[in-house]
Amino acid sequence: MNKKLSLKLSGGRHVQGILQGFDIFMNLVIDEGVEKATSRQQNNTGMGVLQKNSIMLEALERV
């Protein structure tokens, strides 16, 4: 855990954050989340749970 991830979500959304945990269904708990909007605007989202439905992830650090 505690690995930095870059997550591409459904609807063209993009979130970066630190992986804090996951469950057997591959739902992810992300801390220090930052949503990067298409207009190069960044929104701090803090800690949250992302559902597995359409997450494509890329590890920014070796997992």
N, CA, C and O atoms as a MOPAC input file, in Angstrom:
PM7 MOZYME 1SCF
protein

 N      0.83600 1    -1.17900 1     0.00000 1
 C      0.00000 1     0.00000 1     0.00000 1
 C      0.88700 1     1.25100 1     0.00000 1
 O      2.10500 1     1.16800 1    -0.16100 1
 N      0.26100 1     2.38000 1     0.18000 1
 C      0.95800 1     3.67000 1     0.15800 1
 C      1.71600 1     3.89900 1    -1.14600 1
 O      2.80400 1     4.47400 1    -1.15000 1
 N      1.13000 1     3.44400 1    -2.25000 1
 C      1.73000 1     3.65200 1    -3.56600 1
 C      0.92700 1     4.69700 1    -4.32200 1
 O     -0.30000 1     4.72800 1    -4.23400 1
 N      1.61200 1     5.54600 1    -5.05700 1
 C      0.94500 1     6.59400 1    -5.82400 1
 C      0.36900 1     5.99100 1    -7.10300 1
 O      1.05200 1     5.27400 1    -7.83500 1
 N     -0.90800 1     6.30100 1    -7.35500 1
 C     -1.59500 1     5.77700 1    -8.52900 1
 C     -2.13700 1     6.91100 1    -9.37800 1
 O     -2.45000 1     7.99300 1    -8.88300 1
 N     -2.23700 1     6.63600 1   -10.65900 1
 C     -2.93200 1     7.51600 1   -11.58500 1
 C     -4.11300 1     6.71900 1   -12.11200 1
 O     -3.92200 1     5.67900 1   -12.74100 1
 N     -5.33200 1     7.18900 1   -11.86600 1
 C     -6.53400 1     6.43800 1   -12.20700 1
 C     -7.31700 1     7.15300 1   -13.29100 1
 O     -7.60800 1     8.34400 1   -13.18100 1
 N     -7.65400 1     6.42400 1   -14.33100 1
 C     -8.53400 1     6.95500 1   -15.36400 1
 C     -9.90100 1     6.34000 1   -15.12400 1
 O    -10.03700 1     5.11800 1   -15.06900 1
 N    -10.91900 1     7.18800 1   -14.98300 1
 C    -12.25800 1     6.73300 1   -14.63900 1
 C    -13.20400 1     6.91300 1   -15.81500 1
 O    -12.88100 1     7.57200 1   -16.80300 1
 N    -14.37800 1     6.31200 1   -15.68600 1
 C    -15.39500 1     6.47300 1   -16.72700 1
 C    -15.76700 1     7.94400 1   -16.85900 1
 O    -15.65000 1     8.71000 1   -15.90200 1
 N    -16.20500 1     8.32700 1   -18.02400 1
 C    -16.57300 1     9.71500 1   -18.26300 1
 C    -15.38300 1    10.61500 1   -18.51200 1
 O    -15.52300 1    11.83800 1   -18.50900 1
 N    -14.20400 1    10.03000 1   -18.73100 1
 C    -13.02300 1    10.82000 1   -19.02600 1
 C    -12.39000 1    11.48400 1   -17.81500 1
 O    -11.54700 1    12.36900 1   -17.96500 1
 N    -12.78700 1    11.06900 1   -16.61600 1
 C    -12.22200 1    11.67200 1   -15.40500 1
 C    -10.87200 1    11.04000 1   -15.09200 1
 O    -10.62200 1     9.88200 1   -15.42800 1
 N    -10.00600 1    11.81400 1   -14.44500 1
 C     -8.65900 1    11.36300 1   -14.11100 1
 C     -8.35000 1    11.77300 1   -12.68100 1
 O     -8.48600 1    12.94200 1   -12.32100 1
 N     -7.93200 1    10.80200 1   -11.85800 1
 C     -7.64100 1    11.06200 1   -10.44500 1
 C     -6.27200 1    10.49300 1   -10.10900 1
 O     -5.92400 1     9.39600 1   -10.54400 1
 N     -5.49800 1    11.24200 1    -9.33300 1
 C     -4.23700 1    10.74300 1    -8.79300 1
 C     -4.33100 1    10.75500 1    -7.28300 1
 O     -4.96900 1    11.62800 1    -6.69400 1
 N     -3.68700 1     9.77500 1    -6.65600 1
 C     -3.68700 1     9.72600 1    -5.20200 1
 C     -2.85000 1     8.57100 1    -4.68900 1
 O     -2.19000 1     7.86800 1    -5.45400 1
 N     -2.89200 1     8.39100 1    -3.37700 1
 C     -2.12400 1     7.35500 1    -2.69500 1
 C     -3.05500 1     6.20300 1    -2.33600 1
 O     -4.07200 1     6.40800 1    -1.67300 1
 N     -2.71200 1     4.99000 1    -2.77100 1
 C     -3.51400 1     3.81200 1    -2.46500 1
 C     -3.39600 1     3.48200 1    -0.98200 1
 O     -2.29900 1     3.24700 1    -0.47500 1
 N     -4.53500 1     3.46600 1    -0.29100 1
 C     -4.55300 1     3.13700 1     1.13400 1
 C     -5.12400 1     1.75200 1     1.39400 1
 O     -4.84700 1     1.15400 1     2.43400 1
 N     -5.91700 1     1.23500 1     0.46400 1
 C     -6.48000 1    -0.09300 1     0.65200 1
 C     -7.40800 1    -0.46700 1    -0.48100 1
 O     -7.72200 1     0.34700 1    -1.34900 1
 N     -7.84600 1    -1.72600 1    -0.45400 1
 C     -8.79400 1    -2.23600 1    -1.43700 1
 C     -9.51100 1    -3.42300 1    -0.82100 1
 O     -9.08200 1    -3.95400 1     0.20300 1
 N    -10.61400 1    -3.84000 1    -1.45400 1
 C    -11.34900 1    -4.99500 1    -0.94900 1
 C    -11.36900 1    -6.10000 1    -2.00400 1
 O    -10.74600 1    -5.97300 1    -3.05800 1
 N    -12.09100 1    -7.18700 1    -1.71000 1
 C    -12.10600 1    -8.33500 1    -2.62000 1
 C    -12.79100 1    -8.01900 1    -3.94600 1
 O    -12.63000 1    -8.75700 1    -4.91800 1
 N    -13.55000 1    -6.93400 1    -3.99400 1
 C    -14.22800 1    -6.52800 1    -5.21900 1
 C    -13.40400 1    -5.52300 1    -6.01900 1
 O    -13.86400 1    -5.04300 1    -7.05500 1
 N    -12.20200 1    -5.19800 1    -5.56400 1
 C    -11.27800 1    -4.24100 1    -6.18000 1
 C    -11.76600 1    -2.80200 1    -6.11600 1
 O    -11.39300 1    -1.98500 1    -6.95800 1
 N    -12.60100 1    -2.48000 1    -5.12000 1
 C    -12.88700 1    -1.08200 1    -4.81500 1
 C    -11.63000 1    -0.52900 1    -4.15600 1
 O    -10.99300 1    -1.22800 1    -3.36700 1
 N    -11.26500 1     0.69700 1    -4.46100 1
 C    -10.01400 1     1.26800 1    -3.97000 1
 C    -10.26800 1     2.40300 1    -2.99700 1
 O    -11.18700 1     3.20000 1    -3.18200 1
 N     -9.44300 1     2.47200 1    -1.95200 1
 C     -9.44800 1     3.60800 1    -1.03000 1
 C     -8.22800 1     4.45000 1    -1.37800 1
 O     -7.09100 1     3.98500 1    -1.30600 1
 N     -8.48800 1     5.70200 1    -1.75700 1
 C     -7.43600 1     6.62000 1    -2.19200 1
 C     -7.37300 1     7.80500 1    -1.23200 1
 O     -8.40400 1     8.36900 1    -0.86500 1
 N     -6.15700 1     8.17900 1    -0.82700 1
 C     -5.95200 1     9.35500 1     0.01900 1
 C     -5.19200 1    10.40100 1    -0.78900 1
 O     -4.52800 1    10.08000 1    -1.77500 1
 N     -5.29800 1    11.65100 1    -0.36100 1
 C     -4.64800 1    12.77900 1    -1.04200 1
 C     -5.03000 1    12.82600 1    -2.51800 1
 O     -4.20100 1    13.11600 1    -3.38000 1
 N     -6.29400 1    12.53600 1    -2.79300 1
 C     -6.77900 1    12.49100 1    -4.16700 1
 C     -6.84100 1    13.86300 1    -4.81100 1
 O     -7.21000 1    14.85000 1    -4.17400 1
 N     -6.47700 1    13.91000 1    -6.08000 1
 C     -6.55900 1    15.13000 1    -6.88200 1
 C     -7.21600 1    14.75300 1    -8.20200 1
 O     -6.69700 1    13.91900 1    -8.94500 1
 N     -8.36400 1    15.37100 1    -8.49200 1
 C     -9.03800 1    15.15200 1    -9.76400 1
 C     -8.51900 1    16.17900 1   -10.75800 1
 O     -8.53000 1    17.38100 1   -10.49200 1
 N     -8.06900 1    15.69500 1   -11.89200 1
 C     -7.54100 1    16.58100 1   -12.92500 1
 C     -8.60500 1    16.73400 1   -13.99600 1
 O     -8.89800 1    15.79300 1   -14.73400 1
 N     -9.17500 1    17.91200 1   -14.07600 1
 C    -10.24200 1    18.19300 1   -15.03900 1
 C     -9.65400 1    18.43500 1   -16.42400 1
 O     -8.45500 1    18.67100 1   -16.57300 1
 N    -10.50800 1    18.37200 1   -17.42300 1
 C    -10.04700 1    18.53700 1   -18.80600 1
 C     -9.50200 1    19.93300 1   -19.07900 1
 O     -8.69200 1    20.11100 1   -19.98900 1
 N     -9.93000 1    20.91600 1   -18.31300 1
 C     -9.45800 1    22.28700 1   -18.52300 1
 C     -8.18400 1    22.58200 1   -17.72800 1
 O     -7.89500 1    23.73700 1   -17.41400 1
 N     -7.43500 1    21.54400 1   -17.40900 1
 C     -6.18800 1    21.65400 1   -16.63400 1
 C     -6.41200 1    22.20700 1   -15.23800 1
 O     -5.48200 1    22.68300 1   -14.58700 1
 N     -7.63400 1    22.14000 1   -14.79500 1
 C     -7.98400 1    22.56100 1   -13.43800 1
 C     -7.85100 1    21.34900 1   -12.52600 1
 O     -8.19100 1    20.23600 1   -12.92500 1
 N     -7.35600 1    21.55300 1   -11.29500 1
 C     -7.20100 1    20.46100 1   -10.33900 1
 C     -8.11000 1    20.69400 1    -9.14700 1
 O     -8.17000 1    21.79500 1    -8.59900 1
 N     -8.82100 1    19.63900 1    -8.75100 1
 C     -9.70000 1    19.69200 1    -7.58800 1
 C     -9.20500 1    18.69300 1    -6.55700 1
 O     -9.12500 1    17.49900 1    -6.84800 1
 N     -8.87200 1    19.15300 1    -5.35600 1
 C     -8.46600 1    18.24900 1    -4.29000 1
 C     -9.69300 1    17.51700 1    -3.77200 1
 O    -10.68000 1    18.13900 1    -3.38000 1
 N     -9.62200 1    16.18300 1    -3.77200 1
 C    -10.74700 1    15.37800 1    -3.31000 1
 C    -10.47500 1    14.71800 1    -1.97100 1
 O    -11.39600 1    14.18400 1    -1.35200 1
 N     -9.22800 1    14.74100 1    -1.50800 1
 C     -8.90800 1    14.14200 1    -0.21400 1
 C     -9.01200 1    12.63300 1    -0.25700 1
 O     -8.55600 1    12.00200 1    -1.21100 1
 N     -9.62400 1    12.03400 1     0.79400 1
 C     -9.76600 1    10.58600 1     0.86800 1
 C    -11.12500 1    10.16900 1     0.33100 1
 O    -12.13300 1    10.83300 1     0.57200 1
 N    -11.13900 1     9.06000 1    -0.40000 1
 C    -12.40100 1     8.57900 1    -0.93900 1
 C    -12.29900 1     7.14100 1    -1.40100 1
 O    -11.20900 1     6.57600 1    -1.50100 1
 N    -13.45400 1     6.56000 1    -1.68300 1
 C    -13.54300 1     5.19200 1    -2.18500 1
 C    -13.96800 1     5.25600 1    -3.64600 1
 O    -14.94000 1     5.92800 1    -3.99200 1
 N    -13.23800 1     4.55600 1    -4.49100 1
 C    -13.56400 1     4.49400 1    -5.91100 1
 C    -14.06800 1     3.09400 1    -6.23200 1
 O    -13.41000 1     2.10500 1    -5.90800 1
 N    -15.22300 1     3.00800 1    -6.86300 1
 C    -15.77400 1     1.71400 1    -7.23400 1
 C    -15.05200 1     1.15900 1    -8.44000 1
 O    -14.55900 1     1.90600 1    -9.28500 1
 N    -14.99600 1    -0.14100 1    -8.51100 1
 C    -14.21500 1    -0.83700 1    -9.53400 1
 C    -14.77700 1    -0.74700 1   -10.93700 1
 O    -14.06800 1    -1.05500 1   -11.89500 1
 N    -16.02700 1    -0.33500 1   -11.09200 1
 C    -16.75400 1    -0.47600 1   -12.35500 1
 C    -15.92100 1    -0.19700 1   -13.59700 1
 O    -15.85100 1    -1.04700 1   -14.48400 1
 N    -15.30000 1     0.94800 1   -13.68600 1
 C    -14.50500 1     1.24000 1   -14.88600 1
 C    -13.25000 1     2.01100 1   -14.52900 1
 O    -12.99000 1     3.09100 1   -15.05900 1
 N    -12.48000 1     1.43800 1   -13.62500 1
 C    -11.19900 1     2.03500 1   -13.24900 1
 C    -10.10900 1     1.38000 1   -14.08900 1
 O     -9.99100 1     0.15500 1   -14.12600 1
 N     -9.32500 1     2.19700 1   -14.75300 1
 C     -8.09900 1     1.73300 1   -15.38100 1
 C     -6.99000 1     2.40900 1   -14.59600 1
 O     -6.98700 1     3.63500 1   -14.48000 1
 N     -6.05100 1     1.65100 1   -14.05300 1
 C     -5.05100 1     2.29900 1   -13.22400 1
 C     -3.65400 1     2.06200 1   -13.74300 1
 O     -3.36000 1     1.05700 1   -14.38900 1
 N     -2.81500 1     3.01100 1   -13.44300 1
 C     -1.40900 1     2.93800 1   -13.79000 1
 C     -0.62400 1     3.30600 1   -12.54400 1
 O     -0.78200 1     4.40200 1   -12.00600 1
 N      0.21400 1     2.40100 1   -12.08800 1
 C      1.02100 1     2.66700 1   -10.90500 1
 C      2.13300 1     3.64600 1   -11.26300 1
 O      2.83500 1     3.46100 1   -12.25800 1
 N      2.28800 1     4.67200 1   -10.46100 1
 C      3.36900 1     5.62500 1   -10.67500 1
 C      4.61700 1     5.20900 1    -9.91300 1
 O      5.69600 1     5.76600 1   -10.11800 1
 N      4.46300 1     4.22400 1    -9.02900 1
 C      5.57900 1     3.63300 1    -8.30400 1
 C      5.46700 1     2.12300 1    -8.44100 1
 O      4.38200 1     1.60800 1    -8.71100 1
 N      6.55400 1     1.41600 1    -8.26200 1
 C      6.52900 1    -0.04200 1    -8.33100 1
 C      5.66400 1    -0.59500 1    -7.20800 1
 O      5.83900 1    -0.23900 1    -6.04300 1
 N      4.72300 1    -1.47500 1    -7.57100 1
 C      3.79800 1    -2.04100 1    -6.58300 1
 C      4.33200 1    -3.35400 1    -6.07400 1
 O      3.70000 1    -3.99300 1    -5.23300 1

